[in-house]
Coordinates of C-alpha atoms in Angstrom, one line a residue:
M1 CA -6.0 -0.1 1.8
R2 CA -7.2 -3.0 4.0
A3 CA -10.8 -3.1 3.2
D4 CA -11.0 -6.8 3.4
T5 CA -8.8 -7.4 6.2
E6 CA -10.3 -9.6 8.7
P7 CA -8.5 -9.0 12.2
T8 CA -9.7 -10.5 15.2
T9 CA -12.8 -8.7 16.7
G10 CA -12.0 -5.9 19.2
Y11 CA -8.5 -5.3 18.0
E12 CA -9.0 -3.2 14.8
D13 CA -7.2 0.0 16.2
E14 CA -4.3 -2.1 17.6
F15 CA -3.7 -4.0 14.3
A16 CA -2.9 -0.6 12.8
E17 CA -0.4 0.2 15.2
I18 CA 1.4 -3.4 15.3
Y19 CA 1.4 -3.4 11.5
D20 CA 3.4 0.2 11.8
A21 CA 5.7 -1.2 14.7
V22 CA 6.6 -4.4 12.6
Y23 CA 7.7 -2.6 9.5
R24 CA 9.6 -0.1 11.4
G25 CA 11.3 -2.8 13.4
R26 CA 12.1 -4.6 10.3
G27 CA 14.0 -1.4 9.0
K28 CA 11.9 -1.2 5.7
D29 CA 13.5 1.9 3.9
Y30 CA 10.7 4.3 3.4
A31 CA 12.6 7.1 2.8
G32 CA 14.8 5.5 0.1
E33 CA 11.8 4.0 -1.6
A34 CA 10.0 7.5 -1.5
K35 CA 13.0 9.2 -3.0
D36 CA 13.3 6.4 -5.9
V37 CA 9.5 6.9 -6.7
A38 CA 10.1 10.8 -6.6
D39 CA 13.0 10.5 -9.1
L40 CA 10.9 8.2 -11.5
V41 CA 8.1 11.0 -11.2
R42 CA 10.6 13.8 -12.0
D43 CA 12.1 11.7 -14.8
R44 CA 8.9 12.1 -16.5
V45 CA 7.2 15.2 -15.1
P46 CA 10.6 17.4 -14.3
D47 CA 8.5 20.2 -12.8
A48 CA 6.3 17.9 -10.6
S49 CA 5.1 19.7 -7.3
S50 CA 2.4 17.8 -6.1
L51 CA 1.6 14.2 -4.9
L52 CA -1.5 12.4 -3.7
D53 CA -0.4 9.1 -1.9
V54 CA -3.5 6.6 -2.2
A55 CA -3.8 3.9 0.4
C56 CA -1.1 5.9 2.4
G57 CA -1.8 3.7 5.6
T58 CA 0.1 5.4 8.7
G59 CA 2.2 7.7 6.4
A60 CA 5.3 5.8 6.6
H61 CA 6.1 6.9 2.7
L62 CA 3.9 10.1 2.8
R63 CA 6.0 11.6 5.5
H64 CA 8.9 11.5 3.1
F65 CA 7.0 12.1 0.0
A66 CA 6.0 15.6 2.2
T67 CA 9.6 16.5 2.0
L68 CA 10.3 16.2 -1.7
F69 CA 7.0 17.8 -3.0
D70 CA 5.4 21.2 -2.4
D71 CA 2.0 19.8 -2.0
A72 CA 1.8 16.1 -0.7
R73 CA -1.5 14.6 0.6
G74 CA -2.7 11.2 1.5
L75 CA -5.8 9.3 1.2
E76 CA -6.6 6.1 3.3
L77 CA -9.6 3.8 3.9
S78 CA -8.9 2.7 7.5
A79 CA -9.6 5.3 10.2
S80 CA -7.3 3.5 12.6
M81 CA -4.2 4.1 10.2
L82 CA -5.4 7.4 9.6
D83 CA -5.3 8.3 13.3
I84 CA -1.6 7.3 13.3
A85 CA -0.7 9.1 10.1
R86 CA -2.3 12.2 11.7
S87 CA -0.4 12.0 14.8
R88 CA 2.8 11.6 12.8
M89 CA 2.1 14.5 10.3
P90 CA 0.0 17.1 11.5
G91 CA 0.8 19.4 8.7
V92 CA 0.1 17.1 5.9
P93 CA -3.8 16.9 4.5
L94 CA -5.0 13.4 5.1
H95 CA -8.6 12.1 3.6
Q96 CA -10.5 9.3 4.5
G97 CA -11.7 7.5 1.3
D98 CA -11.9 4.5 -1.0
M99 CA -9.6 4.1 -3.8
R100 CA -12.5 3.2 -6.1
S101 CA -14.6 6.1 -5.6
F102 CA -12.8 9.0 -4.1
D103 CA -13.3 12.6 -5.3
L104 CA -10.8 15.4 -3.9
G105 CA -11.7 17.8 -7.0
H106 CA -7.9 18.2 -7.4
A107 CA -5.7 16.9 -9.9
F108 CA -1.7 16.4 -9.1
S109 CA 1.3 15.8 -10.7
A110 CA 1.5 12.4 -9.2
V111 CA -0.8 9.7 -7.8
T112 CA 1.2 6.8 -6.0
C113 CA -0.1 3.6 -4.6
M114 CA 2.5 1.8 -2.8
F115 CA 3.3 -1.5 -1.0
S116 CA 0.9 -3.6 -3.0
S117 CA -2.3 -2.0 -1.5
V118 CA -4.0 -2.2 -4.9
G119 CA -4.0 -6.0 -4.6
H120 CA -6.7 -5.6 -1.8
L121 CA -9.0 -4.6 -4.8
A122 CA -11.3 -7.8 -5.6
T123 CA -12.1 -7.6 -9.3
T124 CA -10.8 -6.2 -12.7
A125 CA -14.0 -3.9 -12.4
E126 CA -12.6 -2.7 -9.1
L127 CA -9.2 -2.1 -10.7
D128 CA -10.6 -0.3 -13.4
A129 CA -12.7 2.1 -11.1
T130 CA -9.4 2.6 -9.1
L131 CA -7.6 3.8 -12.4
R132 CA -10.2 6.1 -13.4
C133 CA -10.2 7.5 -10.0
F134 CA -6.4 8.0 -10.4
A135 CA -7.0 9.6 -13.9
R136 CA -9.4 12.2 -12.4
H137 CA -6.8 13.1 -10.0
T138 CA -3.9 13.2 -12.3
R139 CA -3.0 16.3 -14.3
P140 CA -2.4 15.9 -18.2
G141 CA 1.1 14.7 -18.6
G142 CA 1.2 13.7 -15.1
V143 CA 1.9 9.9 -13.8
A144 CA 0.5 7.3 -11.7
V145 CA 2.8 5.0 -9.7
I146 CA 1.4 1.6 -8.5
E147 CA 3.3 -0.9 -6.6
P148 CA 1.3 -4.2 -7.6
W149 CA 0.9 -7.7 -5.7
W150 CA 2.6 -10.6 -7.3
F151 CA 1.3 -11.9 -10.6
P152 CA -0.2 -15.4 -10.7
E153 CA 3.0 -16.7 -12.4
T154 CA 5.5 -15.2 -9.8
F155 CA 3.5 -15.9 -6.4
T156 CA 5.1 -18.9 -4.3
D157 CA 2.3 -21.0 -3.0
G158 CA 2.7 -22.0 0.6
Y159 CA 5.2 -19.1 1.2
V160 CA 6.1 -18.5 5.0
A161 CA 7.5 -15.5 6.4
G162 CA 8.6 -14.8 9.9
D163 CA 10.2 -11.8 12.0
I164 CA 10.8 -10.9 15.3
V165 CA 11.4 -7.3 16.1
R166 CA 11.8 -5.2 19.2
V167 CA 10.3 -1.9 19.3
D168 CA 8.7 0.6 21.5
G169 CA 9.4 -1.6 24.6
R170 CA 7.6 -4.6 23.2
T171 CA 8.8 -7.8 21.4
I172 CA 6.7 -8.6 18.5
S173 CA 6.9 -11.8 16.4
R174 CA 5.0 -12.2 13.2
V175 CA 4.5 -15.5 11.1
S176 CA 2.6 -15.6 7.9
H177 CA 1.6 -18.3 5.8
S178 CA 0.3 -17.6 2.1
V179 CA -1.4 -19.8 -0.2
R180 CA -3.2 -19.6 -3.3
D181 CA -6.8 -19.3 -3.4
G182 CA -8.3 -19.3 -7.0
G183 CA -7.0 -16.2 -8.4
A184 CA -5.9 -14.7 -5.1
T185 CA -3.5 -15.0 -2.2
R186 CA -5.1 -16.0 1.1
M187 CA -2.7 -15.1 4.0
E188 CA -3.1 -15.8 7.6
I189 CA -0.8 -13.8 9.9
H190 CA -0.1 -14.6 13.3
Y191 CA 1.3 -12.1 16.0
V192 CA 2.8 -12.7 19.3
I193 CA 3.1 -9.3 21.3
A194 CA 4.8 -9.2 24.9
D195 CA 5.9 -6.4 27.0
A196 CA 7.1 -6.4 30.7
E197 CA 3.8 -5.4 32.2
H198 CA 1.3 -7.6 30.2
G199 CA 3.4 -10.4 29.1
P200 CA 2.6 -12.3 25.7
R201 CA -0.7 -12.2 23.9
H202 CA -1.6 -13.6 20.3
L203 CA -3.6 -12.1 17.6
V204 CA -4.4 -13.2 14.3
E205 CA -5.2 -11.3 10.9
H206 CA -6.3 -12.7 7.6
H207 CA -6.2 -11.2 4.1
R208 CA -7.2 -12.0 0.6
I209 CA -5.2 -10.6 -2.1
T210 CA -6.0 -10.7 -5.5
L211 CA -3.3 -12.1 -8.1
F212 CA -4.0 -9.9 -10.9
P213 CA -2.1 -10.7 -14.0
R214 CA 0.2 -8.3 -15.6
H215 CA -2.0 -7.5 -18.4
A216 CA -4.8 -6.7 -16.2
Y217 CA -3.0 -3.7 -14.8
T218 CA -1.8 -2.6 -18.2
A219 CA -5.5 -2.9 -19.5
A220 CA -6.9 -1.0 -16.5
Y221 CA -4.3 1.8 -17.0
E222 CA -5.0 2.3 -21.0
R223 CA -8.7 2.1 -20.4
A224 CA -8.3 5.1 -17.9
G225 CA -6.2 7.2 -20.3
Y226 CA -2.7 6.4 -19.5
T227 CA 0.4 5.1 -21.4
V228 CA 1.8 2.6 -19.1
E229 CA 5.1 0.9 -18.7
Y230 CA 6.3 -1.9 -16.3
L231 CA 9.7 -1.6 -14.2
D232 CA 11.2 -4.8 -12.9
G233 CA 12.4 -4.8 -9.3
G234 CA 10.7 -2.1 -7.4
P235 CA 10.8 -1.5 -3.6
S236 CA 9.8 -5.2 -2.8
G237 CA 10.8 -7.0 -5.8
R238 CA 7.4 -7.0 -7.3
G239 CA 7.9 -4.2 -9.8
L240 CA 6.3 -0.9 -10.4
F241 CA 4.0 0.1 -13.1
V242 CA 4.2 3.8 -14.1
G243 CA 1.6 5.4 -16.3
T244 CA 1.5 8.8 -18.0
R245 CA -2.0 10.4 -18.5
T246 CA -2.5 11.5 -22.1

């Protein structure tokens, strides 16, 4: 979910494609992460057969979930990201919708929300609304798995990250700077994209990602009717919340 992203005007579609290319080029292990999450789900729901991946983005995790569950579907707010996902997974049902208010009229064995997408929610009220939506789409005894953003005490103020990848005939550099802005992370990302035909060009993207405290996630899960546990580590070192619907 990238609802509060502020890309340079006119490049919204391209940012989705660049985002996808950067993480492919970095070698993020989407297949391994999907398998680990599927194992967590089946540890708690041995007969789990269906999964909804919320904020599925370009489908990088979902394409692997689709090989692990009989019924795997995706929900995403960004039309540009859905276009990439649809081209990648023509047989997987994909829905455009907001994690705070979607209604698919169906309950799943598992609902997932990966890669800290939930951090793009702005308030605890939005977090509550999101978990209520997840609960409506989780069968009794099913689970909801959320990969959070950093907590206030684990965020590194002033953090700088940088990568250069070569993918699809292009060289892409990505440099980000993240600072604390009240109860959120304010992140500025600069891309330089170059290929043989067009040479280099520069794009800038801005994010504001909420630093929800750990207890805010736990309380939102419990208010939505889940029992919840927090697991250290996770795909990106930020842990995972796993809630079982009562």
